[in-house]
Amino acid sequence: MSSTLQGLRCKECKREYPLEALYFCPDCFGPLEVAYDFSGLDAEEVRRRIQAGTTGIWRYADFLPFETRPASSLEPGLTPLVKADRLAEKLGVGEVWIKNDAANPTHSFKDRVVAVALAKAIELGFDTIACASTGNLANAVAAHAAAAGIDSYVFVPSDLEEQKLLATAVYGTTLVGVDGAYDDVNRLCTQLAEERGWAFVNVNLRPYYAEGSKTLAYETAEQLGWRLPDKIVAPIASGSLFTKIGRGFTEWLDLGLIEGELPAFHGAQAAGCSPVANAYAEGHDVCRPVRADTIAKSLAIGTPADGPYALDLARTTGGSIESVSDDEIRAGIRLLAETTGIFTETAGGVTTATLAKLAEAGELGTDDRVVVYITGEGLKTLDAVREGFEMHRIEPTLESFAETVAEPALA
Ligand SMILES: *Cc1c(COP(=O)(O)O)cnc(C)c1O
Ligand SMILES: [Zn+2]
């Protein structure tokens, strides 16, 4: 299967490099990505291999950056794609499908990128993995390192949600809380990657890590019966997930595994950290850095590495990039929970609120089939819903129930 793998290629100047732990072009400082040549693949044969594959992301190994087919005990992927009729009806949209990526081993989409980065780290001979994280990545790195039996170091902003800290520490990693914002943590990790020779999944292994997000596109197409939606709504932190969904669809279109054209790509950010939505609104091609202040901490990246590519994808597909307030995020969490039974973290509140906003603005119609990416689990950000719910407190008697909650039906 290595015949499709060509090397690493600079996204800016297109210079090629060997498949090593490199992430930027020494020539022009552009980001590197994995380059393939899929032209020799037969679409029908690939489809058969996928269908006969594992029940997770390794079924798409033909499109991932490995010399040999990986295997892991904590395989993510094939998460549910749920048709959300009640939500669609409420918003006046033709079809809404929820891709529920909270159903991964550590309850966020980060299991995909970490599984790919870890498998590549092992293939490249690393014995320690690490990351700079806004929370979910920390959970995933710690868990996948534990499953593989390799050492890990996890760096997070020290003010992270307690649920995310505990759900990291439990796996026996070395958890380091840095006094600073995510962007400070990321800068420190860039320096540590140079100094320590560890595999930082989202720094020196970033080109491989990013490939994991393509599997969201493959699953969406496969679960829709080898078809594409008309529109998608997905969250943006660094912009990697968003742009790689586009890459995944494009690869399958080029190969002839699916037909049609790219859906309209709508990006979702929190207003308290919306450098990409700001650039979109102002008509700019690059993002001005911002200082994050939002409850959507998993999306709080003020200097999004893939921002320019996300802007380009939204514009060329007729999509957009939106931002929503913290109150809208809380309302988005409730809207999704109350209409689908799916409890998402703040990032999914951002996505759902953006869906509602687009529907209200008339951007989504009764003919549209829309896929919404829910990337994390509500139990990890309980503070976001702590206020504004009601519990009826009663004595354990029929009278107390009738008095406080619901009067008995008249006989
Ligand atoms: C990391 C993350 C994203 C997207 O991150 P990108 O950096 O844009 O790839 C989305 N949702 C959740 C919950 C995340 O943890
Ligand atoms: Zn370059």
Short mmCIF file of C-alpha atoms and ligand atoms in Angstrom, two decimals:
data_model
loop_
_atom_site.label_atom_id
_atom_site.label_comp_id
_atom_site.label_asym_id
_atom_site.label_seq_id
_atom_site.Cartn_x
_atom_site.Cartn_y
_atom_site.Cartn_z
CA MET A 1 0.00 0.00 0.00
CA SER A 2 3.01 2.32 0.25
CA SER A 3 2.87 2.88 -3.51
CA THR A 4 0.46 5.80 -3.12
CA LEU A 5 2.63 7.65 -0.57
CA GLN A 6 4.88 10.26 -2.16
CA GLY A 7 6.31 12.29 0.69
CA LEU A 8 5.71 15.55 2.49
CA ARG A 9 4.94 18.58 0.33
CA CYS A 10 4.99 22.29 1.17
CA LYS A 11 1.48 23.73 0.83
CA GLU A 12 2.96 27.01 -0.39
CA CYS A 13 5.99 26.39 -2.63
CA LYS A 14 5.20 22.68 -3.33
CA ARG A 15 8.75 21.51 -2.55
CA GLU A 16 8.86 17.86 -1.50
CA TYR A 17 10.48 16.33 1.58
CA PRO A 18 10.89 12.77 2.90
CA LEU A 19 8.26 11.27 5.23
CA GLU A 20 9.91 12.28 8.51
CA ALA A 21 8.98 14.27 11.61
CA LEU A 22 8.99 17.58 9.70
CA TYR A 23 6.21 20.13 9.71
CA PHE A 24 7.37 23.31 8.00
CA CYS A 25 9.26 24.05 4.83
CA PRO A 26 12.81 25.21 5.60
CA ASP A 27 12.69 27.13 2.30
CA CYS A 28 9.58 29.28 2.68
CA PHE A 29 8.28 28.33 6.18
CA GLY A 30 5.01 27.10 4.67
CA PRO A 31 3.24 24.15 6.36
CA LEU A 32 3.92 20.63 5.07
CA GLU A 33 1.30 18.04 4.25
CA VAL A 34 1.36 14.43 3.14
CA ALA A 35 1.35 13.98 -0.65
CA TYR A 36 -0.15 10.89 -2.30
CA ASP A 37 -0.73 9.65 -5.80
CA PHE A 38 -4.04 7.79 -5.86
CA SER A 39 -4.23 7.62 -9.66
CA GLY A 40 -3.18 3.96 -9.71
CA LEU A 41 -6.04 2.87 -7.41
CA ASP A 42 -9.13 1.16 -8.77
CA ALA A 43 -12.24 2.71 -7.20
CA GLU A 44 -14.25 -0.50 -7.03
CA GLU A 45 -11.38 -2.44 -5.52
CA VAL A 46 -10.84 0.29 -2.90
CA ARG A 47 -14.56 0.28 -2.09
CA ARG A 48 -14.43 -3.47 -1.51
CA ARG A 49 -11.35 -3.14 0.70
CA ILE A 50 -13.09 -0.45 2.76
CA GLN A 51 -16.25 -2.52 3.20
CA ALA A 52 -14.25 -5.59 4.21
CA GLY A 53 -12.14 -3.54 6.63
CA THR A 54 -12.26 -2.89 10.35
CA THR A 55 -15.18 -1.05 11.99
CA GLY A 56 -13.12 2.08 12.54
CA ILE A 57 -10.76 4.45 10.76
CA TRP A 58 -8.28 1.78 9.68
CA ARG A 59 -10.79 0.70 7.03
CA TYR A 60 -9.56 3.83 5.19
CA ALA A 61 -5.87 2.88 5.45
CA ASP A 62 -5.49 3.26 1.68
CA PHE A 63 -5.80 7.02 2.23
CA LEU A 64 -3.63 7.32 5.33
CA PRO A 65 0.14 7.92 5.59
CA PHE A 66 1.45 4.48 6.54
CA GLU A 67 3.89 1.99 5.07
CA THR A 68 1.97 -0.89 6.65
CA ARG A 69 -1.68 -1.12 7.68
CA PRO A 70 -1.88 0.03 11.33
CA ALA A 71 -3.77 -1.75 14.07
CA SER A 72 -4.61 -0.47 17.53
CA SER A 73 -6.71 -1.64 20.40
CA LEU A 74 -8.33 1.77 20.79
CA GLU A 75 -9.46 2.28 17.21
CA PRO A 76 -11.66 5.34 16.74
CA GLY A 77 -14.19 6.06 14.03
CA LEU A 78 -17.38 4.83 12.41
CA THR A 79 -19.28 7.05 14.82
CA PRO A 80 -23.04 7.41 14.26
CA LEU A 81 -24.44 9.65 11.54
CA VAL A 82 -27.89 10.35 12.89
CA LYS A 83 -30.79 11.82 10.91
CA ALA A 84 -32.11 14.62 13.12
CA ASP A 85 -35.67 15.08 11.89
CA ARG A 86 -36.95 17.00 14.89
CA LEU A 87 -34.08 19.47 14.68
CA ALA A 88 -34.54 19.84 10.91
CA GLU A 89 -38.23 20.50 11.33
CA LYS A 90 -37.67 23.05 14.04
CA LEU A 91 -35.21 24.94 11.86
CA GLY A 92 -37.08 24.54 8.57
CA VAL A 93 -34.21 22.70 6.90
CA GLY A 94 -34.75 19.76 4.49
CA GLU A 95 -32.47 17.18 6.11
CA VAL A 96 -30.11 17.57 9.05
CA TRP A 97 -27.65 14.78 9.87
CA ILE A 98 -25.60 14.80 13.05
CA LYS A 99 -22.17 13.20 12.84
CA ASN A 100 -21.75 12.37 16.51
CA ASP A 101 -18.01 12.18 17.09
CA ALA A 102 -18.47 12.22 20.84
CA ALA A 103 -18.91 8.47 20.32
CA ASN A 104 -15.14 7.93 20.04
CA PRO A 105 -12.99 6.19 22.71
CA THR A 106 -12.20 9.43 24.61
CA HIS A 107 -15.40 11.17 23.52
CA SER A 108 -14.13 13.64 20.95
CA PHE A 109 -12.98 13.73 17.35
CA LYS A 110 -9.37 14.02 18.60
CA ASP A 111 -9.14 10.21 18.82
CA ARG A 112 -8.93 10.18 15.01
CA VAL A 113 -5.96 12.50 14.72
CA VAL A 114 -4.14 10.99 17.68
CA ALA A 115 -4.56 7.40 16.48
CA VAL A 116 -2.99 8.37 13.15
CA ALA A 117 -0.18 10.45 14.70
CA LEU A 118 0.65 7.76 17.27
CA ALA A 119 0.77 4.98 14.67
CA LYS A 120 3.08 7.16 12.55
CA ALA A 121 5.23 8.03 15.59
CA ILE A 122 5.74 4.32 16.26
CA GLU A 123 6.49 3.69 12.57
CA LEU A 124 9.11 6.48 12.72
CA GLY A 125 10.69 4.96 15.84
CA PHE A 126 9.65 7.44 18.55
CA ASP A 127 9.22 6.13 22.11
CA THR A 128 7.50 9.19 23.63
CA ILE A 129 4.53 11.18 22.41
CA ALA A 130 3.36 14.58 23.59
CA CYS A 131 0.97 17.41 22.73
CA ALA A 132 -0.12 20.97 23.34
CA SER A 133 -3.83 20.76 24.02
CA THR A 134 -7.03 22.72 24.63
CA GLY A 135 -8.35 19.62 26.43
CA ASN A 136 -9.69 16.92 24.16
CA LEU A 137 -6.31 16.28 22.59
CA ALA A 138 -4.89 15.77 26.09
CA ASN A 139 -7.51 13.08 26.80
CA ALA A 140 -6.79 11.32 23.53
CA VAL A 141 -2.98 11.42 23.71
CA ALA A 142 -2.97 10.10 27.27
CA ALA A 143 -5.40 7.28 26.46
CA HIS A 144 -3.85 6.14 23.18
CA ALA A 145 -0.34 6.24 24.69
CA ALA A 146 -1.60 4.08 27.56
CA ALA A 147 -3.18 1.59 25.14
CA ALA A 148 0.04 1.39 23.12
CA GLY A 149 2.26 1.29 26.21
CA ILE A 150 4.36 4.31 25.32
CA ASP A 151 5.32 7.33 27.43
CA SER A 152 3.40 10.58 27.09
CA TYR A 153 3.60 14.21 28.15
CA VAL A 154 0.55 16.40 27.93
CA PHE A 155 0.69 20.21 28.10
CA VAL A 156 -2.49 22.23 28.72
CA PRO A 157 -3.48 25.72 29.91
CA SER A 158 -3.70 25.37 33.70
CA ASP A 159 -7.24 26.88 33.81
CA LEU A 160 -8.78 24.06 31.78
CA GLU A 161 -12.13 22.46 32.70
CA GLU A 162 -11.65 20.06 35.61
CA GLN A 163 -13.43 17.25 33.75
CA LYS A 164 -10.83 17.41 30.99
CA LEU A 165 -7.91 17.45 33.42
CA LEU A 166 -9.22 14.41 35.30
CA ALA A 167 -10.06 12.55 32.09
CA THR A 168 -6.42 13.00 31.09
CA ALA A 169 -4.61 12.28 34.35
CA VAL A 170 -6.49 9.01 34.87
CA TYR A 171 -4.53 7.36 32.03
CA GLY A 172 -1.23 7.78 33.86
CA THR A 173 0.32 10.43 31.62
CA THR A 174 2.59 13.25 32.76
CA LEU A 175 0.11 16.13 32.86
CA VAL A 176 1.62 19.63 32.77
CA GLY A 177 -0.57 22.70 33.39
CA VAL A 178 1.01 25.82 31.91
CA ASP A 179 0.10 29.24 33.29
CA GLY A 180 -0.91 30.89 30.05
CA ALA A 181 -3.27 30.66 27.09
CA TYR A 182 -3.27 27.81 24.58
CA ASP A 183 -1.09 29.86 22.26
CA ASP A 184 1.58 30.10 25.01
CA VAL A 185 1.38 26.34 25.56
CA ASN A 186 1.79 25.77 21.85
CA ARG A 187 4.85 28.05 21.68
CA LEU A 188 6.47 26.19 24.57
CA CYS A 189 5.78 22.84 22.91
CA THR A 190 7.35 24.03 19.66
CA GLN A 191 10.53 24.75 21.65
CA LEU A 192 10.32 21.41 23.49
CA ALA A 193 9.87 19.50 20.22
CA GLU A 194 13.22 20.92 19.08
CA GLU A 195 14.96 20.22 22.36
CA ARG A 196 13.60 16.81 23.42
CA GLY A 197 13.16 14.77 20.28
CA TRP A 198 9.67 13.64 21.24
CA ALA A 199 6.78 13.13 18.86
CA PHE A 200 4.52 16.13 19.54
CA VAL A 201 1.42 14.96 17.71
CA ASN A 202 0.26 18.45 16.72
CA VAL A 203 3.70 20.04 16.29
CA ASN A 204 6.42 17.99 14.57
CA LEU A 205 3.95 15.23 13.59
CA ARG A 206 1.26 17.66 12.51
CA PRO A 207 1.22 16.65 8.81
CA TYR A 208 0.32 13.05 9.84
CA TYR A 209 -1.98 14.07 12.70
CA ALA A 210 -3.99 16.27 10.33
CA GLU A 211 -4.60 13.31 8.00
CA GLY A 212 -6.75 11.68 10.69
CA SER A 213 -9.48 14.28 10.14
CA LYS A 214 -10.01 13.10 6.56
CA THR A 215 -11.67 9.99 7.96
CA LEU A 216 -14.64 12.17 9.01
CA ALA A 217 -15.24 12.95 5.35
CA TYR A 218 -14.89 9.31 4.26
CA GLU A 219 -17.35 8.15 6.93
CA THR A 220 -19.85 10.86 6.07
CA ALA A 221 -19.85 9.86 2.39
CA GLU A 222 -19.96 6.14 3.12
CA GLN A 223 -22.75 6.50 5.71
CA LEU A 224 -24.82 8.59 3.28
CA GLY A 225 -24.67 5.69 0.82
CA TRP A 226 -21.54 6.91 -1.06
CA ARG A 227 -23.04 10.34 -1.59
CA LEU A 228 -22.19 13.87 -0.55
CA PRO A 229 -24.34 16.27 1.46
CA ASP A 230 -25.25 19.69 -0.01
CA LYS A 231 -23.83 21.62 2.89
CA ILE A 232 -21.78 20.97 6.00
CA VAL A 233 -21.34 22.87 9.26
CA ALA A 234 -18.12 22.18 11.19
CA PRO A 235 -16.22 23.86 14.03
CA ILE A 236 -12.91 25.66 13.50
CA ALA A 237 -10.08 25.89 16.04
CA SER A 238 -6.82 25.73 14.04
CA GLY A 239 -8.85 25.04 10.88
CA SER A 240 -7.28 21.61 10.37
CA LEU A 241 -10.45 19.53 10.84
CA PHE A 242 -12.44 21.85 8.56
CA THR A 243 -9.94 21.83 5.69
CA LYS A 244 -9.24 18.09 5.93
CA ILE A 245 -12.93 17.26 5.57
CA GLY A 246 -12.64 19.14 2.29
CA ARG A 247 -9.52 17.20 1.37
CA GLY A 248 -11.17 13.85 2.13
CA PHE A 249 -14.20 14.59 -0.08
CA THR A 250 -11.92 15.85 -2.86
CA GLU A 251 -9.78 12.70 -2.84
CA TRP A 252 -12.86 10.49 -3.21
CA LEU A 253 -14.34 12.70 -5.92
CA ASP A 254 -11.06 12.58 -7.86
CA LEU A 255 -10.89 8.81 -7.53
CA GLY A 256 -14.51 8.38 -8.63
CA LEU A 257 -15.62 6.72 -5.39
CA ILE A 258 -18.32 9.38 -5.14
CA GLU A 259 -19.82 11.82 -7.64
CA GLY A 260 -20.96 15.41 -7.60
CA GLU A 261 -19.27 18.48 -6.24
CA LEU A 262 -17.97 19.66 -2.90
CA PRO A 263 -20.68 20.69 -0.44
CA ALA A 264 -20.82 24.31 0.77
CA PHE A 265 -18.47 24.50 3.76
CA HIS A 266 -19.77 26.54 6.69
CA GLY A 267 -17.29 27.09 9.51
CA ALA A 268 -18.28 27.74 13.13
CA GLN A 269 -16.35 29.75 15.72
CA ALA A 270 -17.07 31.23 19.14
CA ALA A 271 -17.30 35.04 19.06
CA GLY A 272 -14.85 35.11 21.99
CA CYS A 273 -12.19 33.58 19.74
CA SER A 274 -13.06 34.07 16.09
CA PRO A 275 -9.99 35.07 14.10
CA VAL A 276 -11.17 33.11 11.04
CA ALA A 277 -14.76 34.42 11.14
CA ASN A 278 -13.37 37.96 11.56
CA ALA A 279 -11.13 37.58 8.50
CA TYR A 280 -14.07 36.14 6.55
CA ALA A 281 -16.32 39.07 7.49
CA GLU A 282 -13.62 41.59 6.61
CA GLY A 283 -12.78 39.93 3.30
CA HIS A 284 -9.18 39.17 4.34
CA ASP A 285 -7.08 36.16 3.30
CA VAL A 286 -5.12 35.88 6.55
CA CYS A 287 -6.24 35.94 10.18
CA ARG A 288 -5.29 38.58 12.72
CA PRO A 289 -4.40 36.86 16.02
CA VAL A 290 -6.88 37.30 18.86
CA ARG A 291 -6.81 36.74 22.61
CA ALA A 292 -9.36 34.05 23.47
CA ASP A 293 -12.22 34.66 25.90
CA THR A 294 -15.00 32.09 25.48
CA ILE A 295 -16.60 29.09 27.17
CA ALA A 296 -15.72 27.07 24.04
CA LYS A 297 -12.20 26.34 25.26
CA SER A 298 -11.62 23.41 22.93
CA LEU A 299 -11.87 25.87 20.01
CA ALA A 300 -9.90 28.68 21.66
CA ILE A 301 -6.97 29.03 19.29
CA GLY A 302 -6.10 32.68 18.67
CA THR A 303 -3.54 32.00 15.93
CA PRO A 304 -5.12 29.37 13.67
CA ALA A 305 -2.44 27.68 11.56
CA ASP A 306 -4.87 26.61 8.84
CA GLY A 307 -6.97 29.78 8.92
CA PRO A 308 -6.10 30.92 5.38
CA TYR A 309 -6.94 27.49 3.94
CA ALA A 310 -10.25 27.41 5.84
CA LEU A 311 -11.14 30.84 4.43
CA ASP A 312 -10.34 29.66 0.94
CA LEU A 313 -12.45 26.50 1.30
CA ALA A 314 -15.47 28.41 2.64
CA ARG A 315 -15.26 30.95 -0.17
CA THR A 316 -14.66 28.55 -3.07
CA THR A 317 -17.51 26.24 -2.05
CA GLY A 318 -20.08 29.02 -1.49
CA GLY A 319 -20.05 28.52 2.28
CA SER A 320 -19.20 30.99 5.04
CA ILE A 321 -17.54 31.30 8.44
CA GLU A 322 -19.74 32.42 11.31
CA SER A 323 -19.31 33.25 14.96
CA VAL A 324 -21.73 32.85 17.87
CA SER A 325 -21.81 34.30 21.39
CA ASP A 326 -21.40 32.29 24.60
CA ASP A 327 -25.15 32.60 25.24
CA GLU A 328 -25.87 31.27 21.77
CA ILE A 329 -23.44 28.39 22.48
CA ARG A 330 -25.37 27.46 25.65
CA ALA A 331 -28.62 27.64 23.70
CA GLY A 332 -27.06 25.50 20.96
CA ILE A 333 -26.15 22.77 23.46
CA ARG A 334 -29.76 22.73 24.69
CA LEU A 335 -31.27 22.82 21.22
CA LEU A 336 -29.27 19.76 20.18
CA ALA A 337 -29.99 17.91 23.43
CA GLU A 338 -33.71 18.66 23.37
CA THR A 339 -34.26 17.69 19.74
CA THR A 340 -31.85 14.76 19.29
CA GLY A 341 -30.95 13.36 22.71
CA ILE A 342 -27.28 14.14 22.04
CA PHE A 343 -25.42 16.06 24.74
CA THR A 344 -22.47 17.92 23.31
CA GLU A 345 -19.70 20.01 24.79
CA THR A 346 -19.34 23.72 24.09
CA ALA A 347 -17.74 23.11 20.67
CA GLY A 348 -20.88 21.30 19.55
CA GLY A 349 -22.89 24.20 20.96
CA VAL A 350 -20.91 26.47 18.63
CA THR A 351 -21.71 24.22 15.67
CA THR A 352 -25.41 23.81 16.50
CA ALA A 353 -25.83 27.54 17.17
CA THR A 354 -24.21 28.24 13.80
CA LEU A 355 -26.59 25.78 12.12
CA ALA A 356 -29.53 27.62 13.71
CA LYS A 357 -28.12 30.98 12.70
CA LEU A 358 -27.64 29.88 9.08
CA ALA A 359 -31.17 28.46 8.98
CA GLU A 360 -32.59 31.69 10.37
CA ALA A 361 -30.70 33.74 7.79
CA GLY A 362 -32.21 31.64 5.02
CA GLU A 363 -28.84 30.11 4.06
CA LEU A 364 -30.22 26.58 4.53
CA GLY A 365 -33.39 25.63 2.70
CA THR A 366 -36.03 22.93 2.57
CA ASP A 367 -34.13 21.21 -0.28
CA ASP A 368 -30.83 21.04 1.58
CA ARG A 369 -29.20 17.99 3.06
CA VAL A 370 -26.89 19.32 5.79
CA VAL A 371 -24.31 17.40 7.83
CA VAL A 372 -23.37 18.90 11.20
CA TYR A 373 -20.18 17.80 12.93
CA ILE A 374 -20.54 17.34 16.69
CA THR A 375 -16.98 16.90 17.88
CA GLY A 376 -17.16 16.43 21.64
CA GLU A 377 -19.10 15.23 24.68
CA GLY A 378 -21.25 17.34 26.99
CA LEU A 379 -20.06 15.67 30.19
CA LYS A 380 -16.66 17.31 29.68
CA THR A 381 -18.01 20.88 29.92
CA LEU A 382 -20.72 20.67 32.58
CA ASP A 383 -20.21 24.27 33.68
CA ALA A 384 -21.77 25.43 30.43
CA VAL A 385 -25.13 23.98 31.43
CA ARG A 386 -24.95 24.28 35.21
CA GLU A 387 -27.22 27.30 35.28
CA GLY A 388 -30.70 27.37 33.87
CA PHE A 389 -32.03 23.93 34.64
CA GLU A 390 -34.65 23.09 37.17
CA MET A 391 -34.95 20.15 39.55
CA HIS A 392 -38.20 19.55 41.40
CA ARG A 393 -37.36 18.72 44.99
CA ILE A 394 -40.03 16.70 46.83
CA GLU A 395 -40.70 14.46 49.82
CA PRO A 396 -41.05 10.76 48.96
CA THR A 397 -44.86 10.95 49.06
CA LEU A 398 -47.69 11.11 46.49
CA GLU A 399 -48.93 14.33 48.08
CA SER A 400 -45.60 16.04 47.76
CA PHE A 401 -45.32 14.97 44.12
CA ALA A 402 -48.82 16.24 43.35
CA GLU A 403 -48.21 19.49 45.17
CA THR A 404 -44.87 20.28 43.63
CA VAL A 405 -44.71 18.64 40.21
CA ALA A 406 -47.98 17.53 38.65
CA GLU A 407 -51.49 17.37 39.99
CA PRO A 408 -53.13 13.96 39.65
CA ALA A 409 -55.28 13.45 36.57
CA LEU A 410 -58.99 13.72 37.39
CA ALA A 411 -60.65 10.29 37.46
C1 LIG B 1 -9.73 20.14 18.39
C2 LIG B 1 -11.20 20.26 18.27
C3 LIG B 1 -11.83 20.75 17.10
C4 LIG B 1 -11.17 21.24 15.84
O1 LIG B 1 -9.86 21.56 15.88
P1 LIG B 1 -9.00 22.04 14.62
O2 LIG B 1 -7.77 22.56 15.27
O3 LIG B 1 -9.76 23.11 13.90
O4 LIG B 1 -8.73 20.86 13.79
C5 LIG B 1 -13.21 20.76 17.09
N1 LIG B 1 -13.94 20.34 18.13
C6 LIG B 1 -13.38 19.87 19.25
C7 LIG B 1 -14.26 19.43 20.36
C8 LIG B 1 -11.99 19.81 19.37
O5 LIG B 1 -11.45 19.32 20.49
ZN ZN B 2 7.82 25.90 0.92
#
